[in-house]
Coordinates of C-alpha atoms and ligand atoms in Angstrom, one line a residue:
X1 CA 0.0 0.0 0.0
X2 CA 2.9 2.3 0.8
X3 CA 4.5 1.5 -2.5
X4 CA 1.3 2.5 -4.3
X5 CA 1.0 5.8 -2.2
X6 CA 4.6 6.6 -3.1
X7 CA 3.9 6.1 -6.8
X8 CA 1.0 8.5 -6.6
X9 CA 3.1 11.1 -4.7
X10 CA 5.8 10.8 -7.4
X11 CA 3.1 11.3 -10.2
X12 CA 1.8 14.3 -8.3
X13 CA 5.2 15.9 -8.2
X14 CA 5.9 15.0 -11.8
X15 CA 2.8 17.0 -12.7
X16 CA 4.4 19.9 -10.8
X17 CA 7.4 19.7 -13.2
X18 CA 9.6 17.7 -10.9
X19 CA 11.7 14.7 -11.7
X20 CA 12.9 11.9 -9.5
X21 CA 16.6 11.6 -8.4
X22 CA 18.2 8.6 -6.8
X23 CA 20.6 10.9 -4.9
X24 CA 19.3 12.5 -1.8
X25 CA 22.0 15.2 -1.9
X26 CA 20.6 16.4 -5.3
X27 CA 17.0 16.6 -4.2
X28 CA 14.9 19.8 -3.8
X29 CA 12.2 17.9 -1.9
X30 CA 12.6 14.7 0.1
X31 CA 9.6 12.7 1.3
X32 CA 9.9 9.8 3.7
X33 CA 6.8 7.6 3.4
X34 CA 6.4 5.7 6.6
X35 CA 4.8 2.6 8.1
X36 CA 3.9 2.3 11.8
X37 CA 2.5 -1.2 11.9
X38 CA 5.5 -2.4 14.0
X39 CA 7.6 -0.4 16.4
X40 CA 10.9 -1.1 14.6
X41 CA 9.8 0.7 11.5
X42 CA 8.6 3.7 13.5
X43 CA 11.9 3.9 15.4
X44 CA 13.9 3.9 12.1
X45 CA 12.0 7.0 10.9
X46 CA 13.8 9.6 13.1
X47 CA 17.3 8.1 12.7
X48 CA 16.7 8.2 8.9
X49 CA 15.4 11.8 9.1
X50 CA 18.6 12.7 11.0
X51 CA 20.7 11.1 8.2
X52 CA 18.8 12.9 5.5
X53 CA 19.1 16.3 7.3
X54 CA 22.9 15.9 7.4
X55 CA 23.3 15.2 3.7
X56 CA 20.5 17.1 2.0
X57 CA 21.0 20.5 0.2
X58 CA 20.5 23.2 2.7
X59 CA 17.4 24.7 1.2
X60 CA 15.8 21.3 0.3
X61 CA 12.5 20.9 2.0
X62 CA 11.8 17.6 3.7
X63 CA 9.2 15.8 5.6
X64 CA 7.3 12.6 6.4
X65 CA 4.1 11.2 5.1
X66 CA 2.2 8.1 6.0
X67 CA 1.2 6.3 9.2
X68 CA 4.1 7.5 11.4
X69 CA 3.2 11.0 10.4
X70 CA -0.3 10.4 11.6
X71 CA 0.9 8.7 14.8
X72 CA 3.4 11.3 15.8
X73 CA 1.6 14.4 14.5
X74 CA 2.8 17.7 15.7
X75 CA 5.4 16.1 18.0
X76 CA 7.4 15.3 14.8
X77 CA 8.3 19.0 14.5
X78 CA 9.5 19.0 18.2
X79 CA 11.7 16.0 17.6
X80 CA 13.1 17.3 14.3
X81 CA 12.7 21.1 14.2
X82 CA 14.1 21.3 10.6
X83 CA 11.1 19.3 9.2
X84 CA 8.9 21.1 6.8
X85 CA 5.9 18.9 6.6
X86 CA 4.0 16.1 8.3
X87 CA 1.2 14.5 6.3
X88 CA -0.9 11.5 7.2
X89 CA -1.8 8.6 4.9
X90 CA -5.0 10.3 3.8
X91 CA -3.7 13.8 3.3
X92 CA -0.6 13.5 1.3
X93 CA -2.4 15.0 -1.7
X94 CA -2.0 18.3 0.1
X95 CA 1.8 18.2 -0.4
X96 CA 1.9 20.8 -3.2
X97 CA 0.9 23.4 -0.6
X98 CA 4.4 23.2 0.9
X99 CA 5.9 24.0 -2.5
X100 CA 4.0 27.3 -2.6
X101 CA 5.1 28.2 0.9
X102 CA 8.3 26.3 1.8
X103 CA 8.9 28.3 5.0
X104 CA 5.6 27.2 6.6
X105 CA 5.3 24.0 8.7
X106 CA 2.6 22.0 7.0
X107 CA 0.7 19.6 9.3
X108 CA -2.3 17.5 8.2
X109 CA -3.1 14.2 9.7
X110 CA -6.8 14.3 9.2
X111 CA -8.8 11.2 8.1
X112 CA -10.2 12.5 4.8
X113 CA -11.4 9.1 3.6
X114 CA -11.2 8.6 -0.2
X115 CA -10.5 12.2 -1.1
X116 CA -6.9 11.6 -2.1
X117 CA -7.9 9.2 -4.9
X118 CA -9.8 12.0 -6.7
X119 CA -7.4 14.8 -6.2
X120 CA -4.2 13.2 -7.5
X121 CA -3.1 12.7 -11.1
X122 CA -2.9 9.2 -12.6
X123 CA 0.4 7.6 -13.3
X124 CA 1.4 8.3 -16.9
X125 CA 2.8 4.8 -17.4
X126 CA 1.5 2.0 -15.3
X127 CA 4.0 -0.5 -13.9
X128 CA 3.8 -4.0 -15.3
X129 CA 2.4 -5.1 -11.9
X130 CA -0.1 -2.4 -11.0
X131 CA -1.5 -2.0 -7.5
X132 CA -5.1 -0.7 -7.5
X133 CA -6.4 0.2 -4.0
X134 CA -10.1 -0.6 -3.7
X135 CA -10.5 0.4 -0.1
X136 CA -9.0 2.6 2.7
X137 CA -8.9 1.8 6.4
X138 CA -10.2 -1.2 8.4
X139 CA -13.2 -2.0 10.6
X140 CA -11.8 -5.2 12.1
X141 CA -10.4 -4.3 15.4
X142 CA -7.6 -6.7 15.9
X143 CA -6.3 -5.8 19.4
X144 CA -2.6 -5.7 18.2
X145 CA -3.2 -3.5 15.1
X146 CA -2.7 0.2 14.7
X147 CA -4.2 0.4 11.2
X148 CA -7.8 1.4 12.3
X149 CA -6.2 4.3 14.1
X150 CA -3.8 5.4 11.3
X151 CA -6.0 4.7 8.3
X152 CA -9.4 5.1 9.9
X153 CA -12.7 3.3 9.3
X154 CA -13.1 1.0 6.3
X155 CA -14.3 2.7 3.1
X156 CA -14.7 1.0 -0.2
X157 CA -14.1 3.0 -3.4
X158 CA -16.8 3.1 -6.0
X159 CA -16.9 0.3 -8.5
X160 CA -16.6 2.8 -11.4
X161 CA -13.6 4.5 -9.9
X162 CA -11.8 1.2 -9.4
X163 CA -12.6 0.0 -12.9
X164 CA -11.6 3.4 -14.4
X165 CA -8.2 3.1 -12.6
X166 CA -7.8 -0.5 -13.8
X167 CA -8.6 0.4 -17.4
X168 CA -6.2 3.2 -17.3
X169 CA -3.5 0.9 -15.9
X170 CA -4.2 -1.7 -18.6
X171 CA -4.0 1.0 -21.4
X172 CA -0.7 2.3 -20.1
X173 CA 1.3 -0.9 -19.6
X174 CA -0.1 -3.0 -16.7
X175 CA -0.1 -6.8 -17.3
X176 CA -0.9 -7.8 -13.7
X177 CA -3.4 -6.1 -11.4
X178 CA -3.1 -6.5 -7.7
X179 CA -6.2 -5.1 -5.8
X180 CA -5.2 -3.7 -2.4
X181 CA -7.1 -3.2 0.8
X182 CA -6.5 -3.9 4.5
X183 CA -9.6 -6.1 4.4
X184 CA -9.6 -6.5 0.6
X185 CA -12.1 -9.4 0.4
X186 CA -14.5 -7.3 2.5
X187 CA -14.8 -4.9 -0.4
X188 CA -18.5 -3.8 -0.7
X189 CA -19.8 -0.9 -2.7
X190 CA -23.4 0.0 -3.0
X191 CA -24.3 2.3 -5.9
X192 CA -27.1 4.9 -6.1
X193 CA -29.6 2.3 -7.3
X194 CA -28.8 0.0 -4.4
X195 CA -26.8 -2.4 -6.5
X196 CA -24.0 -4.1 -4.4
X197 CA -20.5 -4.7 -5.9
X198 CA -18.1 -7.1 -4.4
X199 CA -14.5 -8.0 -5.0
X200 CA -15.7 -10.9 -7.3
X201 CA -17.4 -8.3 -9.5
X202 CA -14.1 -6.4 -9.9
X203 CA -12.2 -9.6 -10.7
X204 CA -14.8 -10.8 -13.3
X205 CA -14.7 -7.4 -15.1
X206 CA -10.9 -7.1 -14.9
X207 CA -10.5 -10.6 -16.3
X208 CA -12.3 -9.4 -19.5
X209 CA -9.6 -6.8 -20.2
X210 CA -7.3 -8.5 -22.8
X211 CA -4.1 -6.6 -21.7
X212 CA -4.5 -7.9 -18.2
X213 CA -3.1 -11.5 -17.9
X214 CA -2.9 -12.0 -14.1
X215 CA -5.0 -10.8 -11.2
X216 CA -4.4 -11.1 -7.5
X217 CA -5.5 -9.3 -4.3
X218 CA -4.2 -8.7 -0.7
X219 CA -4.8 -8.9 2.2
X220 CA -7.7 -11.1 3.0
X221 CA -9.5 -11.5 6.3
X222 CA -10.5 -15.2 6.7
X223 CA -14.2 -14.7 7.6
X224 CA -14.8 -12.5 4.5
X225 CA -13.9 -15.2 2.1
X226 CA -17.4 -15.6 0.6
X227 CA -18.5 -18.2 -1.8
X228 CA -18.8 -15.8 -4.8
X229 CA -15.1 -15.0 -4.3
X230 CA -14.1 -18.7 -3.9
X231 CA -15.9 -19.4 -7.2
X232 CA -13.6 -16.9 -8.9
X233 CA -10.7 -19.2 -8.3
X234 CA -12.6 -21.9 -10.2
X235 CA -14.0 -19.7 -13.0
X236 CA -11.3 -17.1 -13.8
X237 CA -8.0 -18.6 -14.9
X238 CA -6.4 -15.1 -14.8
X239 CA -6.9 -15.1 -11.0
X240 CA -3.6 -16.5 -9.7
X241 CA -3.7 -19.7 -7.7
X242 CA -2.2 -18.0 -4.7
X243 CA -3.8 -16.3 -1.7
X244 CA -2.5 -14.4 1.3
X245 CA -5.0 -15.2 4.1
X246 CA -3.4 -14.4 7.4
X247 CA -4.2 -16.7 10.4
X248 CA -1.9 -14.9 12.8
X249 CA -1.9 -17.7 15.4
X250 CA -2.9 -21.3 15.6
X251 CA -4.2 -21.0 19.2
X252 CA -7.9 -20.4 19.7
X253 CA -7.2 -18.6 23.0
X254 CA -4.7 -16.2 21.4
X255 CA -7.0 -15.6 18.4
X256 CA -9.8 -14.7 20.9
X257 CA -7.5 -12.2 22.6
X258 CA -6.5 -10.9 19.2
X259 CA -10.2 -10.3 18.5
X260 CA -10.0 -12.5 15.4
X261 CA -13.2 -14.4 15.9
X262 CA -12.8 -17.5 13.7
X263 CA -12.3 -21.1 14.8
X264 CA -9.5 -23.2 13.4
X265 CA -12.1 -25.5 11.9
X266 CA -13.9 -22.7 10.0
X267 CA -10.5 -21.4 8.8
X268 CA -9.5 -24.9 7.5
X269 CA -13.0 -25.3 6.0
X270 CA -12.4 -22.2 3.8
X271 CA -9.1 -23.6 2.7
X272 CA -10.8 -26.9 1.7
X273 CA -13.4 -25.0 -0.3
X274 CA -10.6 -23.0 -2.0
X275 CA -8.7 -26.2 -2.8
X276 CA -11.9 -27.8 -4.2
X277 CA -12.4 -24.7 -6.4
X278 CA -8.7 -24.6 -7.5
X279 CA -6.7 -27.8 -6.7
X280 CA -3.3 -26.1 -7.3
X281 CA -4.0 -23.1 -5.0
X282 CA -1.3 -22.3 -2.4
X283 CA -1.9 -20.3 0.7
X284 CA 0.3 -17.7 2.4
X285 CA -0.1 -16.3 6.0
X286 CA 1.1 -13.7 8.3
X287 CA 2.0 -14.8 11.8
X288 CA 2.5 -13.0 15.1
X289 CA 4.5 -14.8 17.8
X290 CA 4.8 -13.7 21.4
X291 CA 1.3 -12.0 21.6
X292 CA 0.6 -11.2 25.3
X293 CA -0.1 -14.3 27.3
X294 CA 1.1 -16.7 24.5
X295 CA 2.2 -20.0 26.2
X296 CA 4.5 -22.7 24.9
X297 CA 1.4 -24.7 24.1
X298 CA -0.2 -21.8 22.2
X299 CA 3.0 -21.4 20.2
X300 CA 3.1 -25.2 19.5
X301 CA -0.4 -24.8 18.0
X302 CA 0.9 -22.1 15.6
X303 CA 3.7 -24.5 14.5
X304 CA 1.1 -27.2 14.1
X305 CA -1.2 -25.2 11.8
X306 CA 1.8 -23.9 9.7
X307 CA 2.7 -27.6 9.0
X308 CA -0.8 -28.6 8.4
X309 CA -1.7 -25.9 5.9
X310 CA 1.8 -25.9 4.3
X311 CA 1.8 -22.2 3.9
X312 CA 4.2 -20.7 1.3
X313 CA 5.6 -17.2 1.0
X314 CA 4.6 -16.3 4.6
X315 CA 5.5 -13.4 6.8
X316 CA 6.2 -13.8 10.5
X317 CA 6.7 -11.1 13.1
X318 CA 7.4 -10.7 16.8
X319 CA 4.5 -9.1 18.5
X320 CA 5.2 -5.4 18.9
X321 CA 3.1 -3.2 21.3
X322 CA 1.6 -0.3 19.4
X323 CA 0.0 2.9 20.7
X324 CA -3.8 3.2 20.6
X325 CA -4.2 -0.6 20.7
X326 CA -5.8 -2.8 23.3
X327 CA -3.1 -5.5 23.3
X328 CA -0.4 -3.0 24.4
X329 CA -2.2 -2.7 27.7
X330 CA -2.8 -6.5 28.2
X331 CA -1.0 -8.2 31.1
X332 CA 1.5 -11.0 30.5
X333 CA 3.6 -9.3 27.8
X334 CA 6.1 -11.8 26.6
X335 CA 9.9 -11.2 27.1
X336 CA 11.9 -10.2 24.1
X337 CA 14.2 -13.3 24.2
X338 CA 11.2 -15.7 24.1
X339 CA 9.7 -13.8 21.2
X340 CA 13.0 -14.0 19.4
X341 CA 13.4 -17.7 20.1
X342 CA 9.8 -18.5 18.9
X343 CA 10.2 -16.4 15.8
X344 CA 13.4 -18.3 14.9
X345 CA 11.7 -21.7 15.3
X346 CA 8.7 -20.6 13.2
X347 CA 10.9 -19.1 10.5
X348 CA 13.0 -22.2 10.2
X349 CA 9.8 -24.3 9.8
X350 CA 8.3 -21.9 7.2
X351 CA 11.6 -21.9 5.3
X352 CA 11.6 -25.7 5.2
X353 CA 8.0 -25.8 3.9
X354 CA 8.9 -23.2 1.3
X355 CA 11.9 -25.3 0.2
X356 CA 9.8 -28.4 -0.1
X357 CA 7.2 -26.6 -2.1
X358 CA 9.8 -25.1 -4.4
X359 CA 11.3 -28.6 -5.0
X360 CA 7.9 -30.0 -6.0
X361 CA 8.0 -27.4 -8.9
X362 CA 11.0 -29.0 -10.5
X363 CA 10.0 -30.5 -13.9
X364 CA 6.8 -28.4 -14.1
X365 CA 6.1 -25.7 -16.7
X366 CA 4.8 -22.5 -15.2
X367 CA 3.6 -19.4 -17.0
X368 CA 5.6 -16.6 -15.5
X369 CA 5.7 -12.8 -15.6
X370 CA 9.0 -11.0 -16.4
X371 CA 10.2 -8.5 -13.8
X372 CA 13.4 -7.5 -15.6
X373 CA 17.1 -8.4 -15.6
X374 CA 19.0 -9.4 -12.4
X375 CA 22.0 -7.4 -11.1
X376 CA 24.5 -9.1 -13.4
X377 CA 22.4 -8.4 -16.5
X378 CA 22.9 -12.0 -17.6
X379 CA 19.7 -13.4 -16.2
X380 CA 16.0 -12.5 -16.2
X381 CA 13.9 -12.6 -13.2
X382 CA 10.4 -14.0 -13.6
X383 CA 7.6 -14.3 -11.1
X384 CA 5.7 -17.6 -11.0
X385 CA 1.9 -17.8 -10.4
X386 CA 2.8 -18.6 -6.7
X387 CA 5.0 -15.4 -6.5
X388 CA 8.2 -17.4 -6.4
X389 CA 11.2 -15.8 -8.1
X390 CA 12.5 -17.8 -11.1
X391 CA 15.8 -17.0 -12.7
X392 CA 16.3 -17.7 -16.4
X393 CA 19.4 -17.2 -18.6
X394 CA 18.8 -14.2 -20.9
X395 CA 18.2 -15.2 -24.5
X396 CA 21.0 -13.8 -26.8
X397 CA 18.9 -12.2 -29.5
X398 CA 15.3 -12.2 -28.6
X399 CA 13.5 -9.5 -26.6
X400 CA 12.4 -11.2 -23.3
X401 CA 8.7 -12.0 -23.4
X402 CA 6.7 -10.3 -20.7
X403 CA 4.8 -13.6 -20.1
X404 CA 6.6 -16.9 -20.8
X405 CA 6.2 -20.6 -20.2
X406 CA 9.2 -21.7 -18.1
X407 CA 10.3 -25.2 -17.3
X408 CA 11.6 -25.3 -13.7
X409 CA 15.0 -27.1 -13.6
X410 CA 16.2 -26.4 -10.0
X411 CA 15.0 -25.0 -6.7
X412 CA 16.2 -23.9 -3.3
X413 CA 14.4 -22.1 -0.5
X414 CA 14.7 -18.7 -2.0
X415 CA 14.2 -19.2 -5.7
X416 CA 13.8 -21.4 -8.7
X417 CA 15.8 -21.7 -11.9
X418 CA 14.3 -22.5 -15.2
X419 CA 14.5 -22.4 -19.0
X420 CA 12.2 -21.1 -21.7
X421 CA 9.9 -23.7 -23.2
X422 CA 10.4 -23.4 -27.0
X423 CA 7.5 -24.1 -29.2
Ligands
LIG501 N1 -4.8 -5.8 7.1 C1 -3.5 -6.1 6.9 C2 -2.7 -5.6 8.0 C3 -1.4 -5.1 7.6 S1 -0.2 -5.3 8.7 C4 -3.3 -7.6 6.9 O1 -4.1 -8.3 7.3 O2 -2.3 -8.1 6.3 C5 0.5 -6.8 8.1 C6 0.8 -7.8 9.2 O3 1.6 -7.2 10.2 C7 -0.4 -8.3 9.9 O4 -1.0 -9.3 9.2 C8 0.2 -8.8 11.2 O5 0.7 -10.2 11.1 C9 1.4 -7.9 11.4 N2 1.2 -7.0 12.5 C10 0.2 -6.1 12.6 N3 0.3 -5.4 13.8 C11 1.4 -6.0 14.5 C12 2.0 -5.8 15.8 N4 1.5 -4.9 16.6 N5 3.0 -6.6 16.1 C13 3.5 -7.5 15.2 N6 3.0 -7.7 14.0 C14 1.9 -7.0 13.6

């Protein structure tokens, strides 16, 4: 989501006649887009700002946007008096104001809902993989999560707006569409005639666009995985056989305290339905270890579910207490060394499952999307339908195909190797 926000900010500054530079010391304006979902990311912001202040041109204006800006607000100016602007994740479209009056201190951390989408120019050339946000905010109140505070209540964008952005992306270079939302499968838009649009409607319409070859979406909340959406995995071959559906923990007690009200049985039942609809589907999860009160037995249940579902491409985090969240105030916070130990055990299991899955791909032919050359320039990096990285020797004469059938020849935990299937 932050990557997308940064693209829009860059497009907005392009429209003001600015061009991007890779060198901070050359920049006239420097924007740090920030994430506050875990404490570590927040802590890095101010050290990074200090580094920027020391190397930037003296009259360059700089500031922060995104969730840390909203979390820290006016205090950011106190901590870093040289800062010029502090703009929350729903008010960064106000950025051009600071260009008119660089000596002011621009602060706006309001929750303005969907306003930014209408006020900002479109990207001139869409990236091959284009993110299309379909919603802002979140109404699930997971007790560990700062998102409802930083990005506000859940709002779904109109079906027409989303499809207009999707068409624009398709016409300017997109080959893959990734729909984005904190609770993306809860997307629900009711038009003036009372007609309800769901994520499945967006997928069905997008699949009809010839330029778009692959569709995916993230992140999903388990209980919002409705049958109409599951059917899309059966009916729309362009929808990738890969789904991020975070379980967070395998312990019913921990899930209850996280305010994630689903049972393991109902979660596994959804996975069964998905596998019935699309036998080759693979599931990815996010995990939090060391949530307040998590016992050895709770953690063992997380290990158990990870093995049972055989999650691929998953993310795992140590629980990190966040301001404005209920879990930060819960008793029985877990010691850092135990969190670290549990994370290492889970990571090693997830890595092993990933390696096993990657090895099962050897000998198969997968239709992959080209991401460009690797650092050496001698290979091309492709992305499989399961989001694995696949490295292929660069053909000598031909232009690389954006989509290609690749036979997998080798695999390790991190990536695959393959060769083009010649017809
Ligand atoms: N709605 C998004 C949330 C984005 S945050 C989603 O479901 O993916 C991405 C992940 O960060 C979450 O799934 C969760 O696993 C993790 N996370 C959120 N808050 C956290 C916290 N306080 N400590 C550790 N990990 C956290």
